mmCIF file of C-alpha atoms and ligand atoms in Angstrom:
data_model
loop_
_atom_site.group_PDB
_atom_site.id
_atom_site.type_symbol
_atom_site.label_atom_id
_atom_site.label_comp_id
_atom_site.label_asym_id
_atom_site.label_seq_id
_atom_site.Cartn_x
_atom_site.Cartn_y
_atom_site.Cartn_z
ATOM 1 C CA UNK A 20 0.000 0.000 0.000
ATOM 2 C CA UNK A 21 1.425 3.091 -0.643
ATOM 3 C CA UNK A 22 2.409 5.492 2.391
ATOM 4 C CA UNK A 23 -0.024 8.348 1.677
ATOM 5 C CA UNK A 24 -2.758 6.114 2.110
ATOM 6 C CA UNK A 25 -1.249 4.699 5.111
ATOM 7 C CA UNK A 26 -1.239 8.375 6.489
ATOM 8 C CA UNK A 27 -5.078 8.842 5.067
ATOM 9 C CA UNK A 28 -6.113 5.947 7.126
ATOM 10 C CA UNK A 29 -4.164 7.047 10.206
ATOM 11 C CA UNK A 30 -5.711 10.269 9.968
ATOM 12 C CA UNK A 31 -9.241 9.237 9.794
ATOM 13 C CA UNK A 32 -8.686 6.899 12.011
ATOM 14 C CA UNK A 33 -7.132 9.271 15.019
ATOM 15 C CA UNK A 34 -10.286 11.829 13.614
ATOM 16 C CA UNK A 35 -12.438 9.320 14.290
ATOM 17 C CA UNK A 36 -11.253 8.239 17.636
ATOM 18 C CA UNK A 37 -10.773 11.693 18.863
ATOM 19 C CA UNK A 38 -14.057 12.291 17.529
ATOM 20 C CA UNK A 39 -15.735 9.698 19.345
ATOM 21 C CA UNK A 40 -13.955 10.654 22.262
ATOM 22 C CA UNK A 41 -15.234 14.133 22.220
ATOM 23 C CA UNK A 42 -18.768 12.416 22.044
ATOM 24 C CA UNK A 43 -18.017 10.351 25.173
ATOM 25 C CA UNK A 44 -16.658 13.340 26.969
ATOM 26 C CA UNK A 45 -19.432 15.463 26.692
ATOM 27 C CA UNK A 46 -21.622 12.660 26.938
ATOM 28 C CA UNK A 47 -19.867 11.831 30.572
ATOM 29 C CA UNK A 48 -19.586 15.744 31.556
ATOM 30 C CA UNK A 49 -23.829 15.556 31.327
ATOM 31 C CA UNK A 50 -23.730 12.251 33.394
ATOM 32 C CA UNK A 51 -21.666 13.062 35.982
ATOM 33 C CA UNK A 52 -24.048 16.761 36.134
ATOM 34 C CA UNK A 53 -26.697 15.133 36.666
ATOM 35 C CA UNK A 54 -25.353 12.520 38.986
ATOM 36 C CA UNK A 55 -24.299 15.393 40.876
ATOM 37 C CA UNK A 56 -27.677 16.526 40.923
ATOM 38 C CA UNK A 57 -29.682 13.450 41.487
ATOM 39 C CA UNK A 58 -27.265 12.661 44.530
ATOM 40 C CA UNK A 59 -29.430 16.343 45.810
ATOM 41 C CA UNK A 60 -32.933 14.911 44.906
ATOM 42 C CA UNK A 61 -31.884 11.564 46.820
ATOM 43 C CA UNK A 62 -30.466 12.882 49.451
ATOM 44 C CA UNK A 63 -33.187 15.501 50.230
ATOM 45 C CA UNK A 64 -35.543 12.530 49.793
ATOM 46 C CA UNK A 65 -33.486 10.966 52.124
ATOM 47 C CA UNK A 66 -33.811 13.441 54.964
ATOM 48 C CA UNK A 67 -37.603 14.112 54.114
ATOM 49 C CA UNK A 68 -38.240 10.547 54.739
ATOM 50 C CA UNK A 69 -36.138 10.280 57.837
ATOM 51 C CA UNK A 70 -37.997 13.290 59.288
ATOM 52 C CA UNK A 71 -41.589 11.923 58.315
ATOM 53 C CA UNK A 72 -40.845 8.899 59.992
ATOM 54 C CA UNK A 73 -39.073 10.128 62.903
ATOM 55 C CA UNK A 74 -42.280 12.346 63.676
ATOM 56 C CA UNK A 75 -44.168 9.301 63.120
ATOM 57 C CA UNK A 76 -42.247 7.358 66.125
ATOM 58 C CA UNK A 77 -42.065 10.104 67.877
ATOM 59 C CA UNK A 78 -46.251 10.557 68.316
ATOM 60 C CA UNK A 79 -46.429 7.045 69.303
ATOM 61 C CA UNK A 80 -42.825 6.169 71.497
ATOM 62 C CA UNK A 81 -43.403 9.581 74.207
ATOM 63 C CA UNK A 82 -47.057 8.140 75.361
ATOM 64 C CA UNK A 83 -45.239 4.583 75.853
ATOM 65 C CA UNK A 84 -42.382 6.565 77.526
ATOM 66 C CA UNK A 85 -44.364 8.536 80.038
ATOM 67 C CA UNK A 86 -46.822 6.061 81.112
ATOM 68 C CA UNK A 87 -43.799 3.739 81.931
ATOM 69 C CA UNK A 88 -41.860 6.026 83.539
ATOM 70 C CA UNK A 89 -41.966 4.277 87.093
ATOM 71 C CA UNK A 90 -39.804 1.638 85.159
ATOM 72 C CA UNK A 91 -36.854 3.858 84.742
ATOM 73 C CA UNK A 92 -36.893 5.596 88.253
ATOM 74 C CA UNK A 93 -33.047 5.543 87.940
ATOM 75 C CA UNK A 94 -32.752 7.852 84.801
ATOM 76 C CA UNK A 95 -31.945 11.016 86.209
ATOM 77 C CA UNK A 96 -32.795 13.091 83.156
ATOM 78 C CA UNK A 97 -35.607 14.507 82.601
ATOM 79 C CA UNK A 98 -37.816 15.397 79.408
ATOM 80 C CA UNK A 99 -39.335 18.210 77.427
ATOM 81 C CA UNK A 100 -41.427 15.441 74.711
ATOM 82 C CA UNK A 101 -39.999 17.939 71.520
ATOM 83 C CA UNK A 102 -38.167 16.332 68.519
ATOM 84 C CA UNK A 103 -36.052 18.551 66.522
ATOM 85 C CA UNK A 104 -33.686 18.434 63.594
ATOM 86 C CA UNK A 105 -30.825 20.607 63.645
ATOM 87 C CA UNK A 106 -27.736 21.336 60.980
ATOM 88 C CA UNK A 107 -24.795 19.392 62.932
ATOM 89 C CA UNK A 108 -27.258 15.656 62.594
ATOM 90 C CA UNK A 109 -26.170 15.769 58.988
ATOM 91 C CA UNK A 110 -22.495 15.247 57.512
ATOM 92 C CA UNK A 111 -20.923 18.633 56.327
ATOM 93 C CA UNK A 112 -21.283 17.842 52.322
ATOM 94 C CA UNK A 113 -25.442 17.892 53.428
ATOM 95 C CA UNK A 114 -25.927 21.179 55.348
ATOM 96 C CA UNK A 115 -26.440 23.104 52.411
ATOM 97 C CA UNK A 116 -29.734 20.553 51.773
ATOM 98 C CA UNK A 117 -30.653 21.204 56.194
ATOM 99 C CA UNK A 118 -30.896 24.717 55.173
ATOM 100 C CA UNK A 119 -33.203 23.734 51.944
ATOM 101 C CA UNK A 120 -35.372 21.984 53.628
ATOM 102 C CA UNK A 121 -35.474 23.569 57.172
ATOM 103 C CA UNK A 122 -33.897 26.834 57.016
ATOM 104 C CA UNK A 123 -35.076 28.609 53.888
ATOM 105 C CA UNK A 124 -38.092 30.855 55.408
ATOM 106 C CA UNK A 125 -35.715 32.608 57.939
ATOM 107 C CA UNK A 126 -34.422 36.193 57.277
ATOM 108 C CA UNK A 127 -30.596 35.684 57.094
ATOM 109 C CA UNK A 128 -30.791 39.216 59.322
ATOM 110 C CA UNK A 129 -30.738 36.325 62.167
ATOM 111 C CA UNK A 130 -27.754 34.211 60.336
ATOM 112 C CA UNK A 131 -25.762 37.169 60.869
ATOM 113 C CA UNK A 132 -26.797 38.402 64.276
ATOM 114 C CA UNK A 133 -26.357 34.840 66.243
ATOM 115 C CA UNK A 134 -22.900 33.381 63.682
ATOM 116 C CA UNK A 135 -24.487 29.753 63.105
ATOM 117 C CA UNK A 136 -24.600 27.658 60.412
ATOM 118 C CA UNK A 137 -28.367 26.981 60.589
ATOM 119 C CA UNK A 138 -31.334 26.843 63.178
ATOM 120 C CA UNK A 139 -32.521 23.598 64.746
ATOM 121 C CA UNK A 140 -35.993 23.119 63.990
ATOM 122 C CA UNK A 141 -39.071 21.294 65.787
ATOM 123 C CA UNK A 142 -39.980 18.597 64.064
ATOM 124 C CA UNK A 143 -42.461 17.589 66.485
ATOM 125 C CA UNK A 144 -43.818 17.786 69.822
ATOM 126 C CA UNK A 145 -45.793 15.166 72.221
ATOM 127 C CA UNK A 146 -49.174 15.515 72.845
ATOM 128 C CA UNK A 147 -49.351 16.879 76.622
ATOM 129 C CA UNK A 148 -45.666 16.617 77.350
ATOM 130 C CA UNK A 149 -43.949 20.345 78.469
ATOM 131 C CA UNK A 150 -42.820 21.405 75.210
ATOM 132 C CA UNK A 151 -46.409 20.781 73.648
ATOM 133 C CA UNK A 152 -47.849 22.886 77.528
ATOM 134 C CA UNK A 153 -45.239 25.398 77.228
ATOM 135 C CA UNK A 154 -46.888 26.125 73.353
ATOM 136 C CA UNK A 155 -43.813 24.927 71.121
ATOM 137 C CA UNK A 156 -45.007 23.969 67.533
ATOM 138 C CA UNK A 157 -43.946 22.211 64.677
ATOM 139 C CA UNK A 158 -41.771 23.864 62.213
ATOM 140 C CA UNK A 159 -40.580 26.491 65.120
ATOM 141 C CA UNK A 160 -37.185 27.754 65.006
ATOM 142 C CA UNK A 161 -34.891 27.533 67.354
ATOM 143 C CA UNK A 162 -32.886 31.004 68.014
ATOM 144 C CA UNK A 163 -31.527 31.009 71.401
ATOM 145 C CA UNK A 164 -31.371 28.153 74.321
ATOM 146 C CA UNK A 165 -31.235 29.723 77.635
ATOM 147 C CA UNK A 166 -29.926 32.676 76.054
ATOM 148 C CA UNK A 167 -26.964 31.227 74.403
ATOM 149 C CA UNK A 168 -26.706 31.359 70.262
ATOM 150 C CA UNK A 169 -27.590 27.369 69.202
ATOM 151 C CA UNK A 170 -23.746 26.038 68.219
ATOM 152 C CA UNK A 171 -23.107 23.147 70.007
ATOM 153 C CA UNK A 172 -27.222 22.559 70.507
ATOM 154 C CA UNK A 173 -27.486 19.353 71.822
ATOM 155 C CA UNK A 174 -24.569 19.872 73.781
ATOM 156 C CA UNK A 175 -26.108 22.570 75.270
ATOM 157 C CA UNK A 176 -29.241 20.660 75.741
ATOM 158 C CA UNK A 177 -27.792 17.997 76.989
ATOM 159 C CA UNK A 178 -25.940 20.200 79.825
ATOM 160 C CA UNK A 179 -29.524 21.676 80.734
ATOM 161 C CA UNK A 180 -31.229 18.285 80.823
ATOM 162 C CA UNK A 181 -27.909 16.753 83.532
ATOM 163 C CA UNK A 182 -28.050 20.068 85.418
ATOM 164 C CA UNK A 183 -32.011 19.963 85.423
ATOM 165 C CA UNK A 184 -32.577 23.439 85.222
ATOM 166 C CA UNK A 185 -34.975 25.175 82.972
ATOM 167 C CA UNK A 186 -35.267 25.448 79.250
ATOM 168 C CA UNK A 187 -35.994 28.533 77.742
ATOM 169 C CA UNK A 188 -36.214 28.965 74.476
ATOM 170 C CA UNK A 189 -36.149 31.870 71.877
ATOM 171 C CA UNK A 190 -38.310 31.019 69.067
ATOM 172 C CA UNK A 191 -39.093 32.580 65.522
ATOM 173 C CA UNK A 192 -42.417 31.201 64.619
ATOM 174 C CA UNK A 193 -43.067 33.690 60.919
ATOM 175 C CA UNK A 194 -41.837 36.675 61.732
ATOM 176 C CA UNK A 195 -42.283 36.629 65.350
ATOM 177 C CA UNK A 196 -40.239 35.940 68.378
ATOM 178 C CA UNK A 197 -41.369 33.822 71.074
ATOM 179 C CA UNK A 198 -40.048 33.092 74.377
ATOM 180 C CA UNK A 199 -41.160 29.921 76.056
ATOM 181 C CA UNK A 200 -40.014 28.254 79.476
ATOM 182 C CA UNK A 201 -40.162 24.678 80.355
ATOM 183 C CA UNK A 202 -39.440 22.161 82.897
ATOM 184 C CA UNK A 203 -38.375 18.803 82.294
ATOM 185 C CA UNK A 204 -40.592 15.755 83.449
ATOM 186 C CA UNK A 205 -39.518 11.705 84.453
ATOM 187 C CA UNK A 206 -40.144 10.034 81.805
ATOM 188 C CA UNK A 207 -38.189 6.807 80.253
ATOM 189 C CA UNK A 208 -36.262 8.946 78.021
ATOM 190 C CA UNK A 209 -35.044 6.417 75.785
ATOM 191 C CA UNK A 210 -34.787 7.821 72.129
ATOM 192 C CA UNK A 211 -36.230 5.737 69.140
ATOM 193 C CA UNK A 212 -34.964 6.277 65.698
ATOM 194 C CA UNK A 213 -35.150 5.202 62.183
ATOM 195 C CA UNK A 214 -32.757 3.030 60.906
ATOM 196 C CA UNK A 215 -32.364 3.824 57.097
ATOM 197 C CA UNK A 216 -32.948 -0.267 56.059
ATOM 198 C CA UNK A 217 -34.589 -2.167 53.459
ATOM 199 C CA UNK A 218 -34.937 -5.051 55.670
ATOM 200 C CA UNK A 219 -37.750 -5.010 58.308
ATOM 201 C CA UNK A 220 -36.202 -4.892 61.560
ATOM 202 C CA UNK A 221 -35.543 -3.243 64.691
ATOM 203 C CA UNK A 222 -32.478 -2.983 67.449
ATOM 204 C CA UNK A 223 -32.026 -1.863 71.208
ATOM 205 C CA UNK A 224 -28.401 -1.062 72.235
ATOM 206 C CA UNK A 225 -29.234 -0.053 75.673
ATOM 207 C CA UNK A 226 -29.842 3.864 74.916
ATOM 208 C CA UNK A 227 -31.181 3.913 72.005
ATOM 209 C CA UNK A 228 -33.937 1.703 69.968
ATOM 210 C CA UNK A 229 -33.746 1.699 66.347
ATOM 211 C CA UNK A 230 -37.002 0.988 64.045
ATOM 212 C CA UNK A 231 -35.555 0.205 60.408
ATOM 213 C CA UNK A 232 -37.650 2.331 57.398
ATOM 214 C CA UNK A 233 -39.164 -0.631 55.953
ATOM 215 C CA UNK A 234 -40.451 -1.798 59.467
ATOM 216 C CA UNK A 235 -41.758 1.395 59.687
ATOM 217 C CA UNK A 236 -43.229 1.002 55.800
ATOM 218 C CA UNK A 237 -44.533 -2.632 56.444
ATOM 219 C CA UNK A 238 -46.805 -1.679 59.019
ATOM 220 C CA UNK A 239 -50.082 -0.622 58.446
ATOM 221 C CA UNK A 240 -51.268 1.157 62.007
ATOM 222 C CA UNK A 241 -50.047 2.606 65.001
ATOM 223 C CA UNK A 242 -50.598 -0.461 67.166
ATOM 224 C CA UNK A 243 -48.211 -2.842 65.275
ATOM 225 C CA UNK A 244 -45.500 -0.038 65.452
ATOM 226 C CA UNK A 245 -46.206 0.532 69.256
ATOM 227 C CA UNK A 246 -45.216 -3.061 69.242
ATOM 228 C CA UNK A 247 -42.399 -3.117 67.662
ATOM 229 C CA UNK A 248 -41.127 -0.091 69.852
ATOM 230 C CA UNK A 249 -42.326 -1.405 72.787
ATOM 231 C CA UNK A 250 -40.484 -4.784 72.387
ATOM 232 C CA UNK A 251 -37.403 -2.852 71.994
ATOM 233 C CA UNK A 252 -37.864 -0.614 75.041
ATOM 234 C CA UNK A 253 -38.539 -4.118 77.000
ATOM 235 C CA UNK A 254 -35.095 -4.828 75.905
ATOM 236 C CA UNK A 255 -33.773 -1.225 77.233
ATOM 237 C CA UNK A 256 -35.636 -1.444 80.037
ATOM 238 C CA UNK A 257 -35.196 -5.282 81.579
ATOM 239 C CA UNK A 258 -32.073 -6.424 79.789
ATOM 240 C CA UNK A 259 -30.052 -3.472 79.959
ATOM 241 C CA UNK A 260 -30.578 -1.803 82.847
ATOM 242 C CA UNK A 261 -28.728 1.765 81.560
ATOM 243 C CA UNK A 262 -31.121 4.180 82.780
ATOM 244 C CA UNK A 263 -28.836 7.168 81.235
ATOM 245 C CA UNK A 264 -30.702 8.387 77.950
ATOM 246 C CA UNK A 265 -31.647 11.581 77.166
ATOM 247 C CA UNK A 266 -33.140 13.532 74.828
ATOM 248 C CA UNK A 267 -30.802 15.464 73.981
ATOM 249 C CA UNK A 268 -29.589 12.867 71.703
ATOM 250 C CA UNK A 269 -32.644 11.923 69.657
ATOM 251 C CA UNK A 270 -31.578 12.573 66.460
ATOM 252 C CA UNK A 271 -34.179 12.744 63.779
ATOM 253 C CA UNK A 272 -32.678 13.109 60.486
ATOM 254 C CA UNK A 273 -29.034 11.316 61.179
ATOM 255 C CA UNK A 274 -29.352 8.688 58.435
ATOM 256 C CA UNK A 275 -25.678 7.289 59.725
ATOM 257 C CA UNK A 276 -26.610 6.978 63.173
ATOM 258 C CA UNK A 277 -26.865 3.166 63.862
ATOM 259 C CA UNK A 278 -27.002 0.378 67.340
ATOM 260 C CA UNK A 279 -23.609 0.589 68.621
ATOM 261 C CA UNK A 280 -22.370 -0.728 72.091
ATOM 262 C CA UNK A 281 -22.497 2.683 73.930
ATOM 263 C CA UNK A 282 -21.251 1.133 77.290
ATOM 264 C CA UNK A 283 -18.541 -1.503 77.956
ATOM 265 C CA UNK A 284 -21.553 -3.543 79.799
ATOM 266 C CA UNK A 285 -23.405 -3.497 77.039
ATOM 267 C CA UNK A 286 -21.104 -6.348 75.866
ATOM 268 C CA UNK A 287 -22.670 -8.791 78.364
ATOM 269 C CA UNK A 288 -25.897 -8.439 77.032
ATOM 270 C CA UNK A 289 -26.234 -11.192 74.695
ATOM 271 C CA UNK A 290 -30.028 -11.180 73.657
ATOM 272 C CA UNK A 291 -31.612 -15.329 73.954
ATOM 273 C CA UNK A 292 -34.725 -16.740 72.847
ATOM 274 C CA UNK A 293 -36.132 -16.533 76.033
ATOM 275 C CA UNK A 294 -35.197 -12.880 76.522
ATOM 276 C CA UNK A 295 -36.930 -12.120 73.397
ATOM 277 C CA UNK A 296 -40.055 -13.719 74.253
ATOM 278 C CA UNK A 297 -39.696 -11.951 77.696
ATOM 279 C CA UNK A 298 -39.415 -8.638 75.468
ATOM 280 C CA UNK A 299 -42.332 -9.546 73.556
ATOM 281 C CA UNK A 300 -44.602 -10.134 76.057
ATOM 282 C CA UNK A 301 -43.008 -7.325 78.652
ATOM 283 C CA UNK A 302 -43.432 -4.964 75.503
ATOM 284 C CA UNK A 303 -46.776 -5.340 74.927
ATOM 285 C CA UNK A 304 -47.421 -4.291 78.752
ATOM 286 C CA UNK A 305 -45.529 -0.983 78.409
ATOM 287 C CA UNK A 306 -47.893 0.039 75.075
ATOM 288 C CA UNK A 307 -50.806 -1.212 76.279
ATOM 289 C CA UNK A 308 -50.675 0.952 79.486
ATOM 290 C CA UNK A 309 -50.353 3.693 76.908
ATOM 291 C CA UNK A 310 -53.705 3.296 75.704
ATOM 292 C CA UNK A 311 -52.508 1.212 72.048
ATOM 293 C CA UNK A 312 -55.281 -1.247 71.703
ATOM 294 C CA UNK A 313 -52.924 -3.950 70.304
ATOM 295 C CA UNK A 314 -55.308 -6.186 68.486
ATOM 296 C CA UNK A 315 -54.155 -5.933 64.744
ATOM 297 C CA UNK A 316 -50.277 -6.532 65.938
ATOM 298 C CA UNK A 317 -50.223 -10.318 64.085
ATOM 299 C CA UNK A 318 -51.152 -8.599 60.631
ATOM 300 C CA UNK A 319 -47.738 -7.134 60.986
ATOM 301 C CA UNK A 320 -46.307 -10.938 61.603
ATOM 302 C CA UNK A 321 -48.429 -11.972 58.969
ATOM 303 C CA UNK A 322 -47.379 -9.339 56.176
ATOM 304 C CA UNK A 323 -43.650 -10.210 57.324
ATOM 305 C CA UNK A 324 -43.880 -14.016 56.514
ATOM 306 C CA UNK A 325 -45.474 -12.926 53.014
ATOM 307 C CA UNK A 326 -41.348 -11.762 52.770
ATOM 308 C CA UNK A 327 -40.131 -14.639 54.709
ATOM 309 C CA UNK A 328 -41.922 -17.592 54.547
ATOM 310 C CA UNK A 329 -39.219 -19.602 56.591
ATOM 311 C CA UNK A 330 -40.030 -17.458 59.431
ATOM 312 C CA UNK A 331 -43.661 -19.122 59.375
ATOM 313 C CA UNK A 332 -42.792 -21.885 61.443
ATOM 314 C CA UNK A 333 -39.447 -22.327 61.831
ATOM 315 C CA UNK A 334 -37.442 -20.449 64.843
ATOM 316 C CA UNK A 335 -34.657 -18.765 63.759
ATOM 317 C CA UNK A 336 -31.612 -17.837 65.400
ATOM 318 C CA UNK A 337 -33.009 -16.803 68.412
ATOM 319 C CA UNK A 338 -36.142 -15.781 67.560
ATOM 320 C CA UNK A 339 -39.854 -18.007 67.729
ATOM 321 C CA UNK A 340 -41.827 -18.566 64.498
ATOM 322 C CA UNK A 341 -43.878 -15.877 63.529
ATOM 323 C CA UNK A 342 -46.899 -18.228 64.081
ATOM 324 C CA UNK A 343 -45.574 -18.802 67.917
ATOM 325 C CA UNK A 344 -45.200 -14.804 68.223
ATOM 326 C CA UNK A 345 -48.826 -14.435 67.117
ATOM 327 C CA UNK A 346 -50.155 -16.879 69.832
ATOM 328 C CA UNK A 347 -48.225 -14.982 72.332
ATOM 329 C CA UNK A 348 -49.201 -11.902 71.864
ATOM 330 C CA UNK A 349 -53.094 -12.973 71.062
ATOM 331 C CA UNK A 350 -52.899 -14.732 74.830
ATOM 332 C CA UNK A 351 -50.799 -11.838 76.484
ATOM 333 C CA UNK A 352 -53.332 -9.091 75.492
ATOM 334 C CA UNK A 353 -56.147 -11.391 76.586
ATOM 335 C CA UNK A 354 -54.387 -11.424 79.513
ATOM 336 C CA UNK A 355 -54.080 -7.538 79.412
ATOM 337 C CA UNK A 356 -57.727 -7.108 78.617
ATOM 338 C CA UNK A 357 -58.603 -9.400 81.683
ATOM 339 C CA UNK A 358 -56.418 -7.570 84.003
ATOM 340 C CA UNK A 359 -57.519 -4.449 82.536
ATOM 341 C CA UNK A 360 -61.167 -5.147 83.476
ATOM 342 C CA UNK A 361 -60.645 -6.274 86.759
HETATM 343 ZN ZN1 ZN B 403 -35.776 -8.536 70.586
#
């Protein structure tokens, strides 16, 4: 072949290539834009979700909390019932989406005159508890705590809740500022989360009690998730024995917060099939004296084993059948009921 069209072909060929490779380059410069801003619309689904479902548990674990509190006589702190979001749950490549979704209606006037990052907000507050007497609302923001700017918030919180003195609370609710007091009450102040989890499940590690989203998703009424919760609690309360949570560290919207052993004795507490049945049947007492009814719990049992029909029958690690957890609650609330009418 003669050179020159050796030279034709290598030039049509590198044309071609770098051609193509223009395509792909501009075609992976729109990709990786838009990946950039789909990991946004996930993420601020994400944190949506959390806080919907954290406000969900929230409604239904402070009842089960107060009415037990004679169970946790040995906690020392104290509770206010509120659940609030603020910028430091979320990892620093997120605030910018806190401020999105929480922060967006506030006049950056108060940005400048208190030097934070963002305002923690209410997310939600217990029916009845002292936040909800003292007049907190949903969606209030958080300016001051006991007239300190909010960095460090839970820290601060925290302090308040081991020194039991007062909370008082600046508030921007609109455009107006609100001052509201509060003392804290005895309550079991364990704090139940969501755990971000496609698999329907739930965890105690002693302080806190996770509830995993598709638990959360799978069941169908307040009763099976006052259930769940309380089973959990049951293994706070009687298997652990650390009376030290607070509410200070209830976060709502940490999607990386997971069970962790909080407390070197934590390690001993190796959870049997005995202790769960014990959970099972001492949870159903803690949310039935909180007024849950309890009677549609097995649907939840029964919707599970639609997902895992092994668990029909079989135990499994250390848990009982589903069947043999539906026969033990159906007798323990009859057993409820009876006592209840006595
Ligand atoms: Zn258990």
């Amino acid at each position: 072949m003669h050179y020159k069209i050796y030279i034709f072909i290598f030039l049509s060929f590198t044309f071609l290539v770098s051609c193509s490779t223009n395509v792909n380059k501009s075609y992976n410069t729109e990709i990786s834009i838009a990946e950039e801003k789909e990991i946004i619309v996930q993420k601020k689904i994400l944190i949506n979700e959390m806080a919907k479902a954290s406000i969900k548990l929230h409604k239904i674990t402070w009842p089960i909390l107060l009415a037990n509190k004679q169970k946790c006589k040995d906690n020392r702190k104290k509770s206010y019932g509120s659940l609030f979001a603020d910028v430091n749950d979320l990892p620093e490549e997120d605030k910018k989406i806190f401020l999105t979704l929480f922060n967006s209606n506030i006049d950056p006037k108060y940005f400048y005159k208190y030097h934070v990052d963002g305002f923690p907000i209410i997310l939600s507050i217990a029916k009845d508890s002292p936040a909800y007497n003292a007049g907190l609302l949903k969606n209030d923001i958080i300016l001051e705590i006991n007239e300190k700017n909010t960095k460090n918030f839970r820290k601060k919180l925290l302090f308040i809740l081991e020194n039991k003195q007062n909370l008082t609370l600046k508030i921007l609710r609109g455009k107006e500022e609100i001052k509201v007091n509060m003392l804290g009450i005895q309550s079991c102040s364990y704090n139940v989360q969501v755990l971000p989890s496609g698999f329907p499940n739930a965890f105690a590690d002693g302080e806190k009690v996770f509830i995993t989203m598709a638990a959360i998703k799978l069941a169908q009424t307040n009763d099976e998730l006052a259930f769940l919760i309380g089973h959990e609690l049951a293994h706070n309360i009687l298997h652990y024995k650390n009376f030290d949570a607070n509410e200070a560290n209830l976060l709502a919207i940490d999607y990386l917060d997971k069970p962790k052993i909080r407390q070197i004795k934590s390690i001993l507490v190796w959870s049997n099939e005995s202790r769960e049945v014990e959970a099972d049947i001492e949870g159903m007492h803690l949310a039935f004296k909180a007024g849950f009814s309890l009677e549609n719990v097995n649907d939840y049992w029964r919707r599970l084993s639609v997902f895992n029909p092994e668990l029909i029958k079989n135990s499994i690690n250390i848990y009982k059948s589903n069947a043999y957890r539906a026969a033990l609650i159906n007798k323990t609330l009859k057993k409820l009921k009876e006592q209840a009418n006595e």
